[in-house]
Amino acid sequence: MAIEREQVVGLLLEACPSFEDPWRDGVEEEGADEGGRLHYVDAAAFARHVAALLAAGRTAELPATFAVIERLHVEGDDHVRELATIGYLEDLQNALLRAGLPTDLAVGWLGPVSVRWWRGVQDFWSGRTPPPVRPVD
């Protein structure tokens, strides 16, 4: 059975317990769509949190965190795979840039499928490839 959108935050909270408080704060502030959470809002908040962890050198939760991102790419349904790339990876690249950190700071933590999509996002935004975002070897 594929991972569905409603399962994503639970998996990430389990892997990265330090995200619990920021996520709960966001639930109250942002509201929901279609009776559920705004998944891309969650992704942006999570990306900011991971960028802050990287900036602070707090890496204990990162292996499990990026293992979940890899699972989203490999085991997710169509919506979850897109969310993993366009939500979590793209937002993390942007969060790192906004924090003044190099985007390659996260690459070493990514699984092999996630790295391909990470590069695809970079190629898309650099103009090297047309839409849609595709994985890059």
Short mmCIF file of N, CA and C in Angstrom, two decimals, residues 50-126:
data_model
loop_
_atom_site.label_atom_id
_atom_site.label_comp_id
_atom_site.label_asym_id
_atom_site.label_seq_id
_atom_site.Cartn_x
_atom_site.Cartn_y
_atom_site.Cartn_z
N VAL A 50 14.04 22.15 9.12
CA VAL A 50 15.23 21.38 8.76
C VAL A 50 16.40 22.31 8.44
N ALA A 51 16.13 23.40 7.76
CA ALA A 51 17.20 24.38 7.47
C ALA A 51 17.76 24.94 8.78
N ALA A 52 16.90 25.21 9.74
CA ALA A 52 17.36 25.70 11.05
C ALA A 52 18.21 24.64 11.76
N LEU A 53 17.80 23.39 11.67
CA LEU A 53 18.60 22.31 12.27
C LEU A 53 19.98 22.24 11.62
N LEU A 54 20.02 22.30 10.29
CA LEU A 54 21.29 22.28 9.58
C LEU A 54 22.16 23.47 9.96
N ALA A 55 21.55 24.64 10.04
CA ALA A 55 22.31 25.85 10.39
C ALA A 55 22.90 25.75 11.79
N ALA A 56 22.17 25.11 12.69
CA ALA A 56 22.62 24.99 14.08
C ALA A 56 23.53 23.78 14.30
N GLY A 57 23.72 22.97 13.26
CA GLY A 57 24.53 21.77 13.41
C GLY A 57 23.86 20.69 14.23
N ARG A 58 22.54 20.77 14.36
CA ARG A 58 21.77 19.78 15.13
C ARG A 58 21.33 18.68 14.17
N THR A 59 22.15 17.68 14.00
CA THR A 59 21.93 16.70 12.95
C THR A 59 21.41 15.35 13.43
N ALA A 60 21.17 15.19 14.70
CA ALA A 60 20.78 13.88 15.23
C ALA A 60 19.51 13.33 14.56
N GLU A 61 18.56 14.19 14.23
CA GLU A 61 17.30 13.74 13.65
C GLU A 61 17.35 13.62 12.12
N LEU A 62 18.41 14.10 11.51
CA LEU A 62 18.44 14.18 10.06
C LEU A 62 18.49 12.84 9.33
N PRO A 63 19.22 11.83 9.81
CA PRO A 63 19.17 10.55 9.08
C PRO A 63 17.75 9.99 8.97
N ALA A 64 17.02 9.98 10.06
CA ALA A 64 15.64 9.48 10.03
C ALA A 64 14.74 10.39 9.21
N THR A 65 14.96 11.69 9.31
CA THR A 65 14.15 12.66 8.56
C THR A 65 14.30 12.45 7.06
N PHE A 66 15.53 12.37 6.60
CA PHE A 66 15.75 12.22 5.17
C PHE A 66 15.41 10.81 4.68
N ALA A 67 15.43 9.84 5.58
CA ALA A 67 14.96 8.50 5.22
C ALA A 67 13.46 8.54 4.91
N VAL A 68 12.71 9.36 5.65
CA VAL A 68 11.28 9.51 5.37
C VAL A 68 11.08 10.20 4.03
N ILE A 69 11.85 11.24 3.75
CA ILE A 69 11.73 11.92 2.46
C ILE A 69 12.00 10.93 1.32
N GLU A 70 12.98 10.07 1.50
CA GLU A 70 13.26 9.04 0.50
C GLU A 70 12.08 8.09 0.35
N ARG A 71 11.51 7.68 1.46
CA ARG A 71 10.34 6.80 1.41
C ARG A 71 9.18 7.46 0.67
N LEU A 72 9.00 8.77 0.87
CA LEU A 72 7.92 9.47 0.17
C LEU A 72 8.12 9.38 -1.34
N HIS A 73 9.37 9.52 -1.77
CA HIS A 73 9.67 9.41 -3.20
C HIS A 73 9.48 7.99 -3.73
N VAL A 74 9.81 7.01 -2.94
CA VAL A 74 9.80 5.62 -3.39
C VAL A 74 8.45 4.94 -3.16
N GLU A 75 7.84 5.21 -2.00
CA GLU A 75 6.63 4.48 -1.60
C GLU A 75 5.36 5.30 -1.68
N GLY A 76 5.48 6.58 -1.98
CA GLY A 76 4.30 7.45 -1.98
C GLY A 76 3.41 7.25 -3.19
N ASP A 77 2.13 7.60 -3.01
CA ASP A 77 1.25 7.63 -4.17
C ASP A 77 1.65 8.83 -5.04
N ASP A 78 0.97 9.04 -6.14
CA ASP A 78 1.35 10.12 -7.06
C ASP A 78 1.41 11.48 -6.37
N HIS A 79 0.42 11.76 -5.54
CA HIS A 79 0.37 13.06 -4.85
C HIS A 79 1.53 13.20 -3.86
N VAL A 80 1.83 12.14 -3.15
CA VAL A 80 2.91 12.18 -2.16
C VAL A 80 4.26 12.32 -2.84
N ARG A 81 4.47 11.64 -3.94
CA ARG A 81 5.75 11.79 -4.65
C ARG A 81 5.94 13.22 -5.13
N GLU A 82 4.88 13.82 -5.64
CA GLU A 82 4.98 15.22 -6.06
C GLU A 82 5.20 16.13 -4.86
N LEU A 83 4.51 15.87 -3.77
CA LEU A 83 4.69 16.65 -2.55
C LEU A 83 6.12 16.53 -2.04
N ALA A 84 6.70 15.34 -2.12
CA ALA A 84 8.07 15.14 -1.65
C ALA A 84 9.04 16.03 -2.42
N THR A 85 8.82 16.16 -3.73
CA THR A 85 9.72 16.96 -4.56
C THR A 85 9.38 18.44 -4.51
N ILE A 86 8.16 18.78 -4.89
CA ILE A 86 7.78 20.18 -5.04
C ILE A 86 7.51 20.83 -3.67
N GLY A 87 7.09 20.04 -2.72
CA GLY A 87 6.89 20.55 -1.37
C GLY A 87 8.17 20.52 -0.56
N TYR A 88 8.61 19.33 -0.22
CA TYR A 88 9.71 19.21 0.74
C TYR A 88 11.07 19.57 0.17
N LEU A 89 11.45 19.03 -0.97
CA LEU A 89 12.80 19.33 -1.48
C LEU A 89 12.93 20.76 -2.00
N GLU A 90 11.97 21.19 -2.80
CA GLU A 90 12.05 22.56 -3.33
C GLU A 90 11.99 23.58 -2.19
N ASP A 91 11.10 23.35 -1.24
CA ASP A 91 11.02 24.28 -0.10
C ASP A 91 12.30 24.26 0.73
N LEU A 92 12.93 23.10 0.87
CA LEU A 92 14.19 23.05 1.61
C LEU A 92 15.28 23.83 0.88
N GLN A 93 15.35 23.70 -0.43
CA GLN A 93 16.33 24.49 -1.18
C GLN A 93 16.11 25.98 -0.93
N ASN A 94 14.85 26.40 -1.00
CA ASN A 94 14.54 27.82 -0.77
C ASN A 94 14.83 28.24 0.66
N ALA A 95 14.51 27.40 1.62
CA ALA A 95 14.77 27.73 3.03
C ALA A 95 16.26 27.88 3.29
N LEU A 96 17.05 27.01 2.69
CA LEU A 96 18.50 27.12 2.85
C LEU A 96 19.02 28.41 2.23
N LEU A 97 18.53 28.74 1.04
CA LEU A 97 18.95 29.99 0.40
C LEU A 97 18.57 31.21 1.24
N ARG A 98 17.33 31.23 1.74
CA ARG A 98 16.89 32.35 2.58
C ARG A 98 17.70 32.46 3.86
N ALA A 99 18.19 31.34 4.36
CA ALA A 99 19.01 31.34 5.58
C ALA A 99 20.47 31.67 5.27
N GLY A 100 20.79 31.89 3.99
CA GLY A 100 22.16 32.20 3.61
C GLY A 100 23.08 30.98 3.65
N LEU A 101 22.49 29.81 3.53
CA LEU A 101 23.25 28.56 3.57
C LEU A 101 23.34 27.97 2.16
N PRO A 102 24.41 27.23 1.88
CA PRO A 102 24.50 26.59 0.57
C PRO A 102 23.48 25.46 0.45
N THR A 103 22.86 25.36 -0.70
CA THR A 103 21.85 24.31 -0.88
C THR A 103 22.46 22.92 -0.82
N ASP A 104 23.73 22.80 -1.15
CA ASP A 104 24.33 21.47 -1.11
C ASP A 104 24.55 20.96 0.31
N LEU A 105 24.27 21.79 1.29
CA LEU A 105 24.39 21.38 2.69
C LEU A 105 23.49 20.18 3.00
N ALA A 106 22.39 20.04 2.30
CA ALA A 106 21.45 18.95 2.55
C ALA A 106 21.72 17.72 1.69
N VAL A 107 22.48 17.85 0.64
CA VAL A 107 22.62 16.76 -0.34
C VAL A 107 23.16 15.49 0.29
N GLY A 108 24.11 15.60 1.17
CA GLY A 108 24.71 14.42 1.79
C GLY A 108 23.75 13.61 2.64
N TRP A 109 22.65 14.22 3.02
CA TRP A 109 21.65 13.53 3.84
C TRP A 109 20.59 12.83 2.99
N LEU A 110 20.51 13.17 1.72
CA LEU A 110 19.46 12.64 0.86
C LEU A 110 19.73 11.21 0.41
N GLY A 111 18.66 10.45 0.24
CA GLY A 111 18.76 9.12 -0.35
C GLY A 111 18.96 9.23 -1.85
N PRO A 112 19.24 8.12 -2.51
CA PRO A 112 19.57 8.16 -3.94
C PRO A 112 18.44 8.67 -4.84
N VAL A 113 17.21 8.32 -4.55
CA VAL A 113 16.10 8.80 -5.38
C VAL A 113 15.87 10.29 -5.11
N SER A 114 15.93 10.68 -3.85
CA SER A 114 15.73 12.09 -3.49
C SER A 114 16.79 12.98 -4.11
N VAL A 115 18.03 12.50 -4.18
CA VAL A 115 19.11 13.28 -4.80
C VAL A 115 18.80 13.56 -6.26
N ARG A 116 18.27 12.57 -6.95
CA ARG A 116 17.92 12.76 -8.37
C ARG A 116 16.85 13.85 -8.52
N TRP A 117 15.86 13.84 -7.64
CA TRP A 117 14.81 14.85 -7.70
C TRP A 117 15.34 16.21 -7.25
N TRP A 118 16.23 16.23 -6.27
CA TRP A 118 16.87 17.47 -5.81
C TRP A 118 17.56 18.16 -6.99
N ARG A 119 18.33 17.37 -7.73
CA ARG A 119 19.03 17.90 -8.91
C ARG A 119 18.03 18.35 -9.98
N GLY A 120 16.94 17.62 -10.11
CA GLY A 120 15.91 18.01 -11.07
C GLY A 120 15.31 19.37 -10.74
N VAL A 121 15.06 19.62 -9.45
CA VAL A 121 14.54 20.92 -9.04
C VAL A 121 15.57 22.01 -9.37
N GLN A 122 16.82 21.75 -9.07
CA GLN A 122 17.86 22.74 -9.37
C GLN A 122 17.97 23.00 -10.88
N ASP A 123 17.92 21.94 -11.67
CA ASP A 123 17.98 22.13 -13.13
C ASP A 123 16.79 22.92 -13.65
N PHE A 124 15.62 22.63 -13.11
CA PHE A 124 14.42 23.35 -13.53
C PHE A 124 14.56 24.85 -13.23
N TRP A 125 14.94 25.19 -12.00
CA TRP A 125 15.02 26.60 -11.63
C TRP A 125 16.18 27.33 -12.30
N SER A 126 17.19 26.58 -12.71
CA SER A 126 18.31 27.23 -13.42
C SER A 126 17.98 27.44 -14.89
#
